[in-house]
XYZ file of C-alpha atoms in Angstrom:
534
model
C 23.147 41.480 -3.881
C 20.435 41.829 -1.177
C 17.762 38.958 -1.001
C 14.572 39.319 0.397
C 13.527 36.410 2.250
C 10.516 35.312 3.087
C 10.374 32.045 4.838
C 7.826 29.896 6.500
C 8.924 27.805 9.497
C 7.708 24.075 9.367
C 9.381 21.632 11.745
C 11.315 18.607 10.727
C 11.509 15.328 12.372
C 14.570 13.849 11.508
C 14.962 10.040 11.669
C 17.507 9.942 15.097
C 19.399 6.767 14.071
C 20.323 8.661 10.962
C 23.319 10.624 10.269
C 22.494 13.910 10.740
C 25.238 15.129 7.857
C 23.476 12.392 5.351
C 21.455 13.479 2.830
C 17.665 12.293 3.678
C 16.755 9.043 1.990
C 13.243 8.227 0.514
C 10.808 6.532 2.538
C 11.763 2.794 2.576
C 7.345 2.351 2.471
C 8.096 4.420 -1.212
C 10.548 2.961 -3.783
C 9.499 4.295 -6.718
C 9.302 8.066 -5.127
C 10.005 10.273 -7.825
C 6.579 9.508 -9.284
C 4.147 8.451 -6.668
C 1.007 9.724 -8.085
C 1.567 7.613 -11.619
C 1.977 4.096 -13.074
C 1.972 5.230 -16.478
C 5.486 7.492 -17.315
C 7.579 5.747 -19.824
C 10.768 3.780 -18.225
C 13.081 6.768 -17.681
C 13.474 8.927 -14.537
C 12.145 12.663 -15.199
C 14.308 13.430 -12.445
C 17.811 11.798 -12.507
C 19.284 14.864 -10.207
C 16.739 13.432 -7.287
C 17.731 9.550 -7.112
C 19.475 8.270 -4.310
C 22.056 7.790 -6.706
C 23.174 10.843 -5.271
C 23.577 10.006 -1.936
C 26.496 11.609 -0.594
C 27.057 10.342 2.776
C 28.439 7.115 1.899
C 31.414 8.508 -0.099
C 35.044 9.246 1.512
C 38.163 10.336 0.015
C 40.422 7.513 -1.566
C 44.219 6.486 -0.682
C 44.686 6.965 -4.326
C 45.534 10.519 -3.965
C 48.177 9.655 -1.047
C 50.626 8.113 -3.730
C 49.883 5.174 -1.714
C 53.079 2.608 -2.556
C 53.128 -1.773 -1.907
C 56.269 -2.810 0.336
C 58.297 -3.980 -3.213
C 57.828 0.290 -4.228
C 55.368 0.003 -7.079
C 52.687 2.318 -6.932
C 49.294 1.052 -5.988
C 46.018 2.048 -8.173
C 42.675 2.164 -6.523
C 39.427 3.896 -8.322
C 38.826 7.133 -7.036
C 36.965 10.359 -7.434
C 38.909 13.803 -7.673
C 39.810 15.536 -4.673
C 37.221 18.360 -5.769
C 34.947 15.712 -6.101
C 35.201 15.046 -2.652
C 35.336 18.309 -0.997
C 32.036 19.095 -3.062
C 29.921 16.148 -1.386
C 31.450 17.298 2.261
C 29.960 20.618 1.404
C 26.547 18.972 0.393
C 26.480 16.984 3.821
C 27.373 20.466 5.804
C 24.772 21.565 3.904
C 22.023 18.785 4.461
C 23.120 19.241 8.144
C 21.945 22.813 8.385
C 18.999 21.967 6.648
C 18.188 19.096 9.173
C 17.699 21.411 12.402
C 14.542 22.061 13.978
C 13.128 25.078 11.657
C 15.870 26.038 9.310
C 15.116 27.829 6.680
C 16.929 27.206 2.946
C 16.598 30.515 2.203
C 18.363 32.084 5.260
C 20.946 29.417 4.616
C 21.393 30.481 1.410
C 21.528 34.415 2.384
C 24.769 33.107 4.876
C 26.240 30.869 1.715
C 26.267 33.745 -0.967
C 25.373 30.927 -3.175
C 24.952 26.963 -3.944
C 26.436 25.244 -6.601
C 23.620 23.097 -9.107
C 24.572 20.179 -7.111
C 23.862 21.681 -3.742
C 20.762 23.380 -5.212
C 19.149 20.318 -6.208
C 20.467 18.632 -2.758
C 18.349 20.923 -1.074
C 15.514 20.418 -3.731
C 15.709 17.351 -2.807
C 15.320 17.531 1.127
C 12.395 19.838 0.928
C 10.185 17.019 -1.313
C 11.405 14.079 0.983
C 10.584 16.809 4.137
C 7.120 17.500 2.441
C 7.954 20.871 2.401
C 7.623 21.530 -1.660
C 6.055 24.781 -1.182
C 8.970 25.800 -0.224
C 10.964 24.692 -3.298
C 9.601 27.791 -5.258
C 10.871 30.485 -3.193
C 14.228 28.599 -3.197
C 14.106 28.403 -6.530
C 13.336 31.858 -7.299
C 16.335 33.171 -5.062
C 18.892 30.917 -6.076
C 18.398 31.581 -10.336
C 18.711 35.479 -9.756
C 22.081 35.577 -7.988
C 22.884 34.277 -11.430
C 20.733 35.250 -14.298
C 22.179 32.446 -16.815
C 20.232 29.861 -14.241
C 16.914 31.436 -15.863
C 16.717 28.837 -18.457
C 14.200 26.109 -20.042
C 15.939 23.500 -17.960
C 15.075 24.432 -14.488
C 11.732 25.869 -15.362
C 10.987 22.389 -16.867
C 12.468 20.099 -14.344
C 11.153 22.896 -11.261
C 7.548 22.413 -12.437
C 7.612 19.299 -13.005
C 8.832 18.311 -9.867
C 5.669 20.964 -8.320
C 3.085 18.875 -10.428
C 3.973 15.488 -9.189
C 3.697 17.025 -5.582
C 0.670 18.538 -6.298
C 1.654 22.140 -5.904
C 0.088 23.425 -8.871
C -0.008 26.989 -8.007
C 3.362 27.443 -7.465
C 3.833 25.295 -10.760
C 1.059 27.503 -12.673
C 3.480 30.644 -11.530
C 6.441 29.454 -12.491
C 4.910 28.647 -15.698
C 3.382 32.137 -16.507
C 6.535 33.443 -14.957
C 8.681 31.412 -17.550
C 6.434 32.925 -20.295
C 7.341 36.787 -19.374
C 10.613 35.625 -19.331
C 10.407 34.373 -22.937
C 11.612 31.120 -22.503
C 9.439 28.273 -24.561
C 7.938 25.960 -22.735
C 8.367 22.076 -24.029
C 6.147 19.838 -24.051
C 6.848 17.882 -20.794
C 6.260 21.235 -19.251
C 2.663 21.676 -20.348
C 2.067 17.839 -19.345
C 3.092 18.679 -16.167
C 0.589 21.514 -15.556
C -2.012 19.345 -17.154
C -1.711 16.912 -15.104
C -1.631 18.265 -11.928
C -4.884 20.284 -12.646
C -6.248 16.783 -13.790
C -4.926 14.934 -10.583
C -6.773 17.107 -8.864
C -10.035 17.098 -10.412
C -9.799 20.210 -11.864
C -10.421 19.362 -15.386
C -11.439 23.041 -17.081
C -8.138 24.398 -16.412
C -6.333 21.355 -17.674
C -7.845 21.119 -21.273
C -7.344 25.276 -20.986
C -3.649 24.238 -20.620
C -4.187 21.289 -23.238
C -5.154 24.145 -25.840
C -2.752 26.284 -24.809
C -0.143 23.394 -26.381
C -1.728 22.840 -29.245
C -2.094 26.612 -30.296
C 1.596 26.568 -29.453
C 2.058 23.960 -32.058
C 2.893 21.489 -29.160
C 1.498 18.085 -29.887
C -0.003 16.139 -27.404
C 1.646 12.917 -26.993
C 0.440 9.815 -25.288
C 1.917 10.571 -22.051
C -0.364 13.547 -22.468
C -3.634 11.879 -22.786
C -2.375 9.098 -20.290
C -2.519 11.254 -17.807
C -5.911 12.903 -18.311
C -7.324 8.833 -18.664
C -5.811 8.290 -15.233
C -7.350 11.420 -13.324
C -10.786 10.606 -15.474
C -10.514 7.311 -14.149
C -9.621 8.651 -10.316
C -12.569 10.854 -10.505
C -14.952 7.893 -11.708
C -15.519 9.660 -14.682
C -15.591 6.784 -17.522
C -17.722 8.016 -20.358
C -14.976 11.411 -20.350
C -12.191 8.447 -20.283
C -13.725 7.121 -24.113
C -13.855 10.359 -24.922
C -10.329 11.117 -24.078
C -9.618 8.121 -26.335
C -12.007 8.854 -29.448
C -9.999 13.047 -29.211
C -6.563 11.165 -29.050
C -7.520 8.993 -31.955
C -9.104 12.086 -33.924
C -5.764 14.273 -32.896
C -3.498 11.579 -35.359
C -2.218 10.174 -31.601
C -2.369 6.583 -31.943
C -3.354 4.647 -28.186
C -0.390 3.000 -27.337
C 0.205 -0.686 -24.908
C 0.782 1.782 -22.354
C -2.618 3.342 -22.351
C -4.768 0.081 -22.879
C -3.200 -1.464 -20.213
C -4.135 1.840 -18.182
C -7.620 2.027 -19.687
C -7.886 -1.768 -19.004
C -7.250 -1.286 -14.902
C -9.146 1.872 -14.430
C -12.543 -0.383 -16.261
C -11.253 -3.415 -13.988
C -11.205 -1.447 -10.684
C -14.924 0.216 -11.984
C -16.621 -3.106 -12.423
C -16.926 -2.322 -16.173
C -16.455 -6.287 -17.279
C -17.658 -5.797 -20.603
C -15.356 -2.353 -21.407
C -12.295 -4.388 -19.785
C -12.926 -7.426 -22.096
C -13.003 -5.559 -25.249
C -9.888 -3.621 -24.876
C -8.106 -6.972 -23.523
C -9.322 -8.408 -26.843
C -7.956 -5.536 -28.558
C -4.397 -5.748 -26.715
C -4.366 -9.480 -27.934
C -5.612 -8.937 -31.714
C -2.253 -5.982 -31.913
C -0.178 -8.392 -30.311
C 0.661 -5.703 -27.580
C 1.753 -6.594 -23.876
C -0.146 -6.526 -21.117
C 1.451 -5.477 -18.003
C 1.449 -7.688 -14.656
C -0.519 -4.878 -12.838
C -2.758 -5.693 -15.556
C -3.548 -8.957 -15.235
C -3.945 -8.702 -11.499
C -6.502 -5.771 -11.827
C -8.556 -8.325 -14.269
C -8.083 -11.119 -11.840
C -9.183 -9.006 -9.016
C -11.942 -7.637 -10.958
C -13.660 -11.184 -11.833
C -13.186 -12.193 -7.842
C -14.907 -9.376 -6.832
C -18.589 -10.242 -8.340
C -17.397 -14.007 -8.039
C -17.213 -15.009 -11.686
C -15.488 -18.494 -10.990
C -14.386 -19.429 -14.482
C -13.053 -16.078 -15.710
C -11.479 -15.639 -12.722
C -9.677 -19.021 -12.835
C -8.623 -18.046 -16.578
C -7.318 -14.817 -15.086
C -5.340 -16.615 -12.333
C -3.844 -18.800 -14.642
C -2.424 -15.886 -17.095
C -0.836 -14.588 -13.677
C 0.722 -17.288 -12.377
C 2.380 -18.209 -15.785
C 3.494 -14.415 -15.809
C 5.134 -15.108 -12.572
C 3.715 -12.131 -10.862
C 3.577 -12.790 -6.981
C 0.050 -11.463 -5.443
C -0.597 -9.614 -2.689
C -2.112 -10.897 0.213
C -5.098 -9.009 -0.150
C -6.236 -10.205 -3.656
C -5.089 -14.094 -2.239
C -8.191 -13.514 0.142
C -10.160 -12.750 -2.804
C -9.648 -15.739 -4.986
C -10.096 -17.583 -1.285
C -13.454 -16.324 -0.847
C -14.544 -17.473 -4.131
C -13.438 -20.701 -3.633
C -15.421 -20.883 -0.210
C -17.637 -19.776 -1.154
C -18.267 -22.322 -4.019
C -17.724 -24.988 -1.519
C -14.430 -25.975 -3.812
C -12.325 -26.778 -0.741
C -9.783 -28.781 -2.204
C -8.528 -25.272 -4.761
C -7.547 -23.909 -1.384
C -4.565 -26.166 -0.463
C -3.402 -25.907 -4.540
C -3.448 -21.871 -4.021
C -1.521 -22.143 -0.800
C 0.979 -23.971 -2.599
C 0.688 -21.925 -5.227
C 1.450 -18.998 -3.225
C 4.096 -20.769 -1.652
C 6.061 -21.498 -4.988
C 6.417 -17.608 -5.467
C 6.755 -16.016 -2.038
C 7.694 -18.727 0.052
C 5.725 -20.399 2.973
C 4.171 -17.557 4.708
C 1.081 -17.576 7.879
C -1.548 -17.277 4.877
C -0.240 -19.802 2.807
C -0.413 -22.059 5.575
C -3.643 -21.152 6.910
C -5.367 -21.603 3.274
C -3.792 -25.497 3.343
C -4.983 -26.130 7.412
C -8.471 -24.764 5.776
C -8.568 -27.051 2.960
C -8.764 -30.086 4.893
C -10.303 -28.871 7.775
C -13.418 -27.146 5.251
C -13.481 -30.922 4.058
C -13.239 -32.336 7.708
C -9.795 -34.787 6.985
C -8.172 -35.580 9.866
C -5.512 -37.314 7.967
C -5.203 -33.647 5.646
C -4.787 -31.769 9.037
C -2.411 -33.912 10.141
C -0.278 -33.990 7.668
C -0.320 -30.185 7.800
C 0.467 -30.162 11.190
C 3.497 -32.262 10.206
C 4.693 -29.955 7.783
C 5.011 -27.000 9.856
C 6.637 -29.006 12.495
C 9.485 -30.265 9.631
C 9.312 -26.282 8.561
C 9.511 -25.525 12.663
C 6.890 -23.366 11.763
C 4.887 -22.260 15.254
C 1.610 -22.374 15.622
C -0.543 -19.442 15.973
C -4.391 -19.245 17.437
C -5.616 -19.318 13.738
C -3.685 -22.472 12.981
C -5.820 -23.919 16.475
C -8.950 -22.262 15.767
C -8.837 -24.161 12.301
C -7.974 -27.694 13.749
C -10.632 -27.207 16.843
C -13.542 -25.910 14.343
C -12.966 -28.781 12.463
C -13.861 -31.331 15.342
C -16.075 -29.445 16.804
C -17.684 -29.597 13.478
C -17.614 -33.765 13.211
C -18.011 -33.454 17.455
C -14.933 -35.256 17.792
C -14.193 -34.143 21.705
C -11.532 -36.538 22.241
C -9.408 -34.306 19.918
C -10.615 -31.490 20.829
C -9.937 -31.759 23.945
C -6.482 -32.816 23.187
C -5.715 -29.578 21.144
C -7.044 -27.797 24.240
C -4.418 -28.664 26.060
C -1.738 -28.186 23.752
C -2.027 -24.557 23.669
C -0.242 -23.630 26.351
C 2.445 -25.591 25.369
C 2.536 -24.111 21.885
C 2.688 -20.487 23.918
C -0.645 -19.723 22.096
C -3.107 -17.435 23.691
C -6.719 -18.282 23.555
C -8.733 -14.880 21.382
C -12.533 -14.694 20.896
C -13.122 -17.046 18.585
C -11.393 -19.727 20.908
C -13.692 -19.343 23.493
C -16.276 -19.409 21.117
C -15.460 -22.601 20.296
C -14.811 -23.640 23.576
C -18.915 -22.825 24.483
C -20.073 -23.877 21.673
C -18.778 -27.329 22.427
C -20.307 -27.005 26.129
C -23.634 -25.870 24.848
C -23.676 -29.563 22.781
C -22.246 -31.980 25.722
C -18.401 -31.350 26.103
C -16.664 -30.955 29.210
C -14.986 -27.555 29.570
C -14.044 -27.568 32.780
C -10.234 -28.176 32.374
C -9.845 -25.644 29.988
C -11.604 -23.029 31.650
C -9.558 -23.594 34.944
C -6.741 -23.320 33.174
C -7.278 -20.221 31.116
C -8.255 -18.999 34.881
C -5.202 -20.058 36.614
C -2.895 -18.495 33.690
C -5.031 -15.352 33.410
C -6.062 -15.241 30.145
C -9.856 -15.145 30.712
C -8.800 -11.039 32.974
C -6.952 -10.425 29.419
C -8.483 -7.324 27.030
C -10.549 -8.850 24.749
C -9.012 -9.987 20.886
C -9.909 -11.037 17.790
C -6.532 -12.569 16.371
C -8.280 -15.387 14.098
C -7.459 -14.603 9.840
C -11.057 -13.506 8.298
C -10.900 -16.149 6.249
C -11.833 -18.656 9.012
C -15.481 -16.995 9.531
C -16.133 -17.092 5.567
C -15.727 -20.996 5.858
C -16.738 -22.013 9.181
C -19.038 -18.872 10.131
C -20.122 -17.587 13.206
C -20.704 -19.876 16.370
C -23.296 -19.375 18.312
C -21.361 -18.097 21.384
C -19.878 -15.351 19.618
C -23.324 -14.339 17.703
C -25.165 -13.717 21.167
C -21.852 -11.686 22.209
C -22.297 -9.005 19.195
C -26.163 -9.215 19.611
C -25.620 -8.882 23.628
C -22.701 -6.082 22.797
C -25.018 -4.019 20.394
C -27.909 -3.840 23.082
C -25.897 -2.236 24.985
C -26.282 1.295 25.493
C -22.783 3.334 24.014
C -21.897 4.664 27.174
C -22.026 1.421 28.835
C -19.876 -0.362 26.029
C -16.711 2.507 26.366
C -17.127 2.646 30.271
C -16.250 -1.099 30.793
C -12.688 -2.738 30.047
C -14.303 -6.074 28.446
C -12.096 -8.937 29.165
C -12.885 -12.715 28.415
C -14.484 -13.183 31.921
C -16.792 -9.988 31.600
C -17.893 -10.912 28.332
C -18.585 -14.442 29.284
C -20.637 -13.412 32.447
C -22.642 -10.721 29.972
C -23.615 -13.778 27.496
C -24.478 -16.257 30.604
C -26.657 -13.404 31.857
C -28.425 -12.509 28.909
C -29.024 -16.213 28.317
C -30.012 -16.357 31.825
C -32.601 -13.747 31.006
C -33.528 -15.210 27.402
C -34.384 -18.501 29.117
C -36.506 -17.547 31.716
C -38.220 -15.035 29.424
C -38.935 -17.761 27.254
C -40.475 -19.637 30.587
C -42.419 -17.074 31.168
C -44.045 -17.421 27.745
C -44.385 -20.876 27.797
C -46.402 -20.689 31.393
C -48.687 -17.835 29.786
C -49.399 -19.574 26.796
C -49.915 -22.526 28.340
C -52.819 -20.918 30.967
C -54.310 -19.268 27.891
């Protein structure tokens, strides 16, 4: 049988500690990768013939089938696949191996073959979605079912297209789909979902409800999953008053909302800002007795940090932590920022530990306790965190320094200061922005820098590129110094030319402020003499 080809060339990087005959695994950054574009499928894999449960390049062929014998003669027994088994992987990894090289093309690989077996079709399948080269799967596709016509059948249509929607190829899925009709094959319901879907995904909502209609005059009926979806993308697009309408159609349609899509509609309100929309459907998932997924709770939590509602937002918190759902770093800062922010110091320290309880002791946690007591100026709370990380043999970093230094810079307690000054070198931490900062800041109100200075000089850290290595959370409590306000005001007068041409380092920065203050001051004299002849 003659095959046309027609093949487009795209370039793969493959990873070079790999095996090159191993099938290509998922991105490690991507777990879940069969449905990347969704939270809301029900807890079964659309896709079974895609897991790395297939992964081929790990198996080898067993001593079973040597007739393997112990010294006393007995025959030994050892679980095994079949011999056929075997040979069929070592065909898939010859064939993962050709597909690997710098521009090969399936479909030339399949002219050479003659043909793949299901298992090496959906290998390659496979390979071209991990490659991101799913265009491609359609032409492959198309080849491969008409060397053998029985392959034209509901069940690759189905799982083709809906492997093309979840990429977001919905052309080639849209011509598979008309294609399957001329054929007259029936599509099922998971089908139309997927073309529904992808049109939604992508904000092209006319053509999905044309494709919704299209199921219903086929006396498909929509299911949850169905309207899911179309919630989701309405929610993507910011489009909330079409998301109650969604709801009010499935409701009219005899399509009960189900746990799954009030916990959906309860994240997409949550992420808008729509408090009063969120708390009604939460109500409603409590007065049904329905669950309400972690992802859930955290969107509600995140959602009452973000406009700073304190006792909601400790309510929320609470519902998480007794769900024993760890947090992300991100939404920590949140929470942190509220607290601050309300001046309620001490709540820092309990959501470090907190924190700690689920994920272990990590930089944040520790730099949320340091900020506790140094927010509420302890020297005995600081020390006893200091203490802690030395038992943990936990090093210090410059945020753990910057912290501490703020702290008595704050109560002007230069004795210490001074002392932690000269215990970074020997804690191999490197002075960023905001230590300098502090270090002026302290000059400008009586301390003696000197020693400091003529150290950072001697060990050349004041010729180093400038950094800012401090955790944001230090400016929300302590601010701004001075020093470091006059560098961004200084900076921004700049012109843009000038700011890309230099290479700013500690020392040019510092000369820059001392100039412009140098400037500033006598500007100021200036004004002073003229007023004072007027």
């Amino acid at each position: 049988m003659a095959l046309h080809i027609q093949c487009n060339y795209i370039a793969f990087t493959w990873n070079p500690n790999s095996n090159p005959n191993s099938s290509p695994s998922p991105s490690p950054s991507n777990n879940n990768f069969l449905f990347p574009k969704t939270t809301l499928t029900k807890p079964y894999r659309k896709f079974p013939f895609l897991t790395t449960q297939n992964s081929f390049s790990s198996l080898q062929p067993s001593p079973a089938h040597s007739n393997a014998k112990t010294p006393d003669g007995n025959a030994t027994s050892y679980p095994t696949l079949p011999v056929e088994t075997f040979y069929e992987h070592q065909s898939i990894r010859d064939l993962l191996g050709k597909l690997s090289k710098k521009n090969a093309c399936p479909l030339l690989i399949l002219r050479d073959d003659g043909d793949w077996t299901k298992d090496q079709f959906w290998a390659v399948v496979r390979f071209l979605k991990h490659a991101s080269r799913s265009h491609e799967i359609l032409q492959v596709f198309d080849t491969w079912k008409n060397i053998e016509k029985s392959r034209i059948n509901e069940f690759y249509y189905e799982k083709i297209i809906g492997l093309l929607g979840e990429e977001g190829v919905i052309e080639e899925a849209v011509t598979l789909f008309l294609e399957m009709n001329s054929h007259g094959l029936r599509p099922s319901l998971g089908t139309y979902n997927s073309i529904i879907h992808g049109f939604a995904e992508k904000g092209n909502f006319d053509d999905a409800l044309f494709y919704f209609n299209e199921m219903k005059k086929s006396n498909l009926a929509p299911e949850t999953d169905t309207y899911d979806g179309l919630i989701q993308a309405y929610g993507r697009y910011k489009m909330y008053d079409e998301m109650g309408m969604c709801v009010k159609k499935m409701e009219l349609d005899g399509c009960s909302p189900d746990h799954i899509t009030y916990n959906l509609l309860i994240r997409e309100f949550s992420q808008a800002g729509l408090l009063k929309r969120m708390e009604r459907l939460y109500q409603t998932v409590l007065s049904k007795k329905m669950d309400l997924q972690s992802s859930t709770l955290v969107a509600m939590l995140e959602a009452y940090a973000r406009f700073g509602i304190l006792e909601k937002m400790e309510k929320a918190y609470r519902r998480v932590l007794n769900s024993k759902t760890p947090l992300k770093d991100d939404v920590i800062r949140k929470l942190a920022r509220v607290y601050i922010g309300n001046h309620m110091f001490s709540r820092l320290d309990y959501l470090g530990l907190d924190v700690s309880s689920t994920v272990g002791a990590t930089d944040l946690v520790w730099c949320l306790r340091l900020l506790s007591h140094a927010c509420l100026l302890s020297r005995k709370g600081m020390d006893s965190i200091v203490r802690e990380m030395e038992e943990a043999k936990v090093s210090w970093d410059v945020t753990v320094a910057n912290i501490i230094m703020l702290a008595y810079l704050k109560i002007k307690d230069f004795t210490h200061l001074r002392a932690f000054l000269s215990q970074l070198p020997s804690h191999r931490v490197k002075p960023d922005m905001v230590t300098v900062g502090i270090l002026f800041d302290a000059i400008s109100i009586g301390f003696d820098g000197t020693v400091a200075l003529e150290t950072w000089r001697r060990m050349g850290d004041l010729y180093r590129p400038v950094e800012m290595n401090t955790d944001p959370l230090v400016f929300a409590a302590f601010g701004k110094g001075h020093f470091l306000r006059t560098c961004e005001e200084v900076y921004c007068s700049l012109e843009p030319q000038a700011r890309e041409k230099r290479k700013w380092t500690y020392h040019s920065l510092i000369d820059l402020v001392l100039k412009y203050k140098g400037r500033e001051s006598r500007s100021q004299g200036k004004l002073a003499h003229q007023r004072y002849l007027c």
